[in-house]
Structures are given as structure tokens and as C-alpha cells.
Amino acid sequence: MPIKVLFFASLRERIGQSQRLLETDAPLTLQEIWQRSSGEAHLPDNVLMAVNQTYVDANSLVQPGDEVAFFPPVTGG
Amino acid sequence: MQYVDVRETPFEPWQYLAAWQAQQLPENAHSGATAVFVGTMRDFNEGDDVMGMYLEHYPGMTERQLATLVAEAAQRWSLDAALVVHRVGEILPAQPIVLVAVWSAHRAAAFEACRHLMETLKHTAPFWKRETLSNGTVRWVDRNTPG
């Protein structure tokens, strides 16, 4: 089961893609997912992360089949 | 009763509120207090004239996060009911962006819960504003106003 990776808003424009599938049989760290999917070495401090549509911190492990999202600080309301 | 509506079409907050209250709260005499916040699009930001805005969101997570915030507030302040309506998509100046309404037995809980819901929404609900200025520049809004 691949890990589905999503990028939103200004981050999507910076990375140049909105969605990517990462093939993996083992859990991955968010840092690994960021590097593989964005091509950028370091996960910026201000990037927010969600796994399966719930906020997580950068130390969380992501399982095959999960949906991961990276996005900039939110500005609704 | 807790309700969240993320919508692509414009809405009139007072009509929405009246209709929702009539349909969903037929016996709300228990509530002594109703607090309401309406957020409307300004025609300026950061010193520039703004002609329009596009509000992007994360379908699925947005509704989930708003429902979580509403449920937490309803429990913390013992609310009788809570409602959050939020626009996405193309928005023009003077159009409502967000409606937050809460019903509770007493005013302190209503004011505090309404304020709390609005502030936590602005900092945790996955919405992003991209505004178009009068000179044609398109830019992402990178932070909220302090209050």
C-alpha cells in the first residue's frame, strides 16, 4: 500500500505538485516522506503536518496506506 | 446540537442563523445566551487594496477539524448548541467568510466559547487565503491578523 502525500496552498506551488504516491512496505518518518516527495533536504519548522487528516508532530511514524499532508500556516476565518 | 458547514457558495449569515435556529433548535428555551461572530472579507490587507480572494482548503480534514473544535468547545463550556459555517472558493469584498454561533445557559460561556472557537479555527482549521490586489498581484496570505 503506498503512502499518499498531499501539498497545499503556497507549499504546493513551491514543491510544484499537489499529490504524490510513495511505494513502501515499511513505516516511514515524516522527515523521510518529506525528503522523498518534495526533493528538499530539511522539513521547515513552519510546515504543518497531518496524517489521515489529523495533526501530528514531526516525530510521528507513518504507515503504508496512510494519507500524509504538508501545508503552510493556516489563514482561515 | 453541533453543526459544521463548509460551502463554496455565498451565504447570508442572519438568514442562515434564523433558518438553522428554527429548524434545529425548536425547544431552546433552556439557552439564556446566544453569541454570534460574523467574519467578512475586507477590501484591504497589509496596506494594499484587495479586489478578491480565493480560499483553498483540505476537503475532509477541514470538516473533521472544525467538528473536533466544536465538540471540544461544546463540552468545555456545556454549550446547548454550536454552529460553524465557513466559505471556500472565490470570495469578494463584503461577502461573509465565517459564521460562528453558540447557545448556552449564561452569557460568559457563550462569549468565551464563541471567541475561543473563532481563534482556534483561525489557527488550526486548514484554510488558506490567496488574495488578488488592485494592481493585479496575486499573493498568499502568510499569517493571521493578531485580533
Coordinates of N, CA and C in Angstrom, one line a residue, chain A residues 54-55, chain B residues 2 64-79 82 102 113 116-117 120-121 124:
Chain A
T54 N -5.5 14.2 10.6 CA -5.3 14.7 12.0 C -3.9 15.2 12.2
Y55 N -3.8 16.4 12.9 CA -2.5 16.9 13.1 C -1.5 16.0 13.8
Chain B
Q2 N -24.6 20.1 17.3 CA -23.4 20.7 16.8 C -23.4 20.5 15.2
R64 N -13.5 17.7 9.4 CA -13.1 16.9 10.6 C -12.6 17.8 11.7
Q65 N -11.7 18.7 11.3 CA -11.0 19.6 12.3 C -12.1 20.6 12.9
L66 N -13.0 21.1 12.1 CA -14.0 22.0 12.6 C -14.9 21.3 13.6
A67 N -15.3 20.0 13.2 CA -16.2 19.2 14.1 C -15.5 18.9 15.4
T68 N -14.2 18.7 15.4 CA -13.4 18.4 16.6 C -13.4 19.7 17.5
L69 N -13.2 20.9 16.9 CA -13.1 22.1 17.7 C -14.5 22.4 18.3
V70 N -15.6 22.2 17.5 CA -16.9 22.5 18.0 C -17.3 21.5 19.2
A71 N -16.9 20.2 19.0 CA -17.2 19.2 20.0 C -16.5 19.6 21.3
E72 N -15.2 20.0 21.2 CA -14.4 20.3 22.4 C -15.0 21.5 23.1
A73 N -15.4 22.5 22.3 CA -15.9 23.8 22.9 C -17.3 23.4 23.6
A74 N -18.1 22.6 22.9 CA -19.4 22.3 23.5 C -19.3 21.6 24.8
Q75 N -18.3 20.7 24.9 CA -18.0 20.0 26.2 C -17.5 21.0 27.3
R76 N -16.4 21.7 26.9 CA -15.7 22.6 27.8 C -16.7 23.6 28.5
W77 N -17.6 24.2 27.6 CA -18.5 25.3 28.1 C -19.9 24.8 28.3
S78 N -20.1 23.5 28.2 CA -21.5 23.0 28.4 C -22.5 23.7 27.5
L79 N -22.1 23.8 26.2 CA -23.0 24.6 25.3 C -24.2 23.7 24.9
A82 N -23.9 24.6 18.9 CA -22.9 25.4 18.3 C -22.9 25.2 16.8
V102 N -23.0 30.2 19.1 CA -23.1 29.3 20.2 C -24.3 29.6 21.1
A113 N -16.9 30.9 24.6 CA -16.8 29.8 23.6 C -16.8 30.3 22.2
H116 N -13.3 31.6 21.6 CA -12.4 30.5 21.5 C -12.5 29.8 20.2
L117 N -13.7 29.5 19.8 CA -13.9 28.7 18.6 C -13.3 29.5 17.4
T120 N -9.4 29.5 17.6 CA -8.8 28.1 17.3 C -9.0 27.8 15.9
L121 N -10.1 28.1 15.3 CA -10.4 27.9 13.9 C -9.3 28.6 13.0
T124 N -6.0 26.6 13.4 CA -5.9 25.1 13.2 C -6.7 24.6 12.1

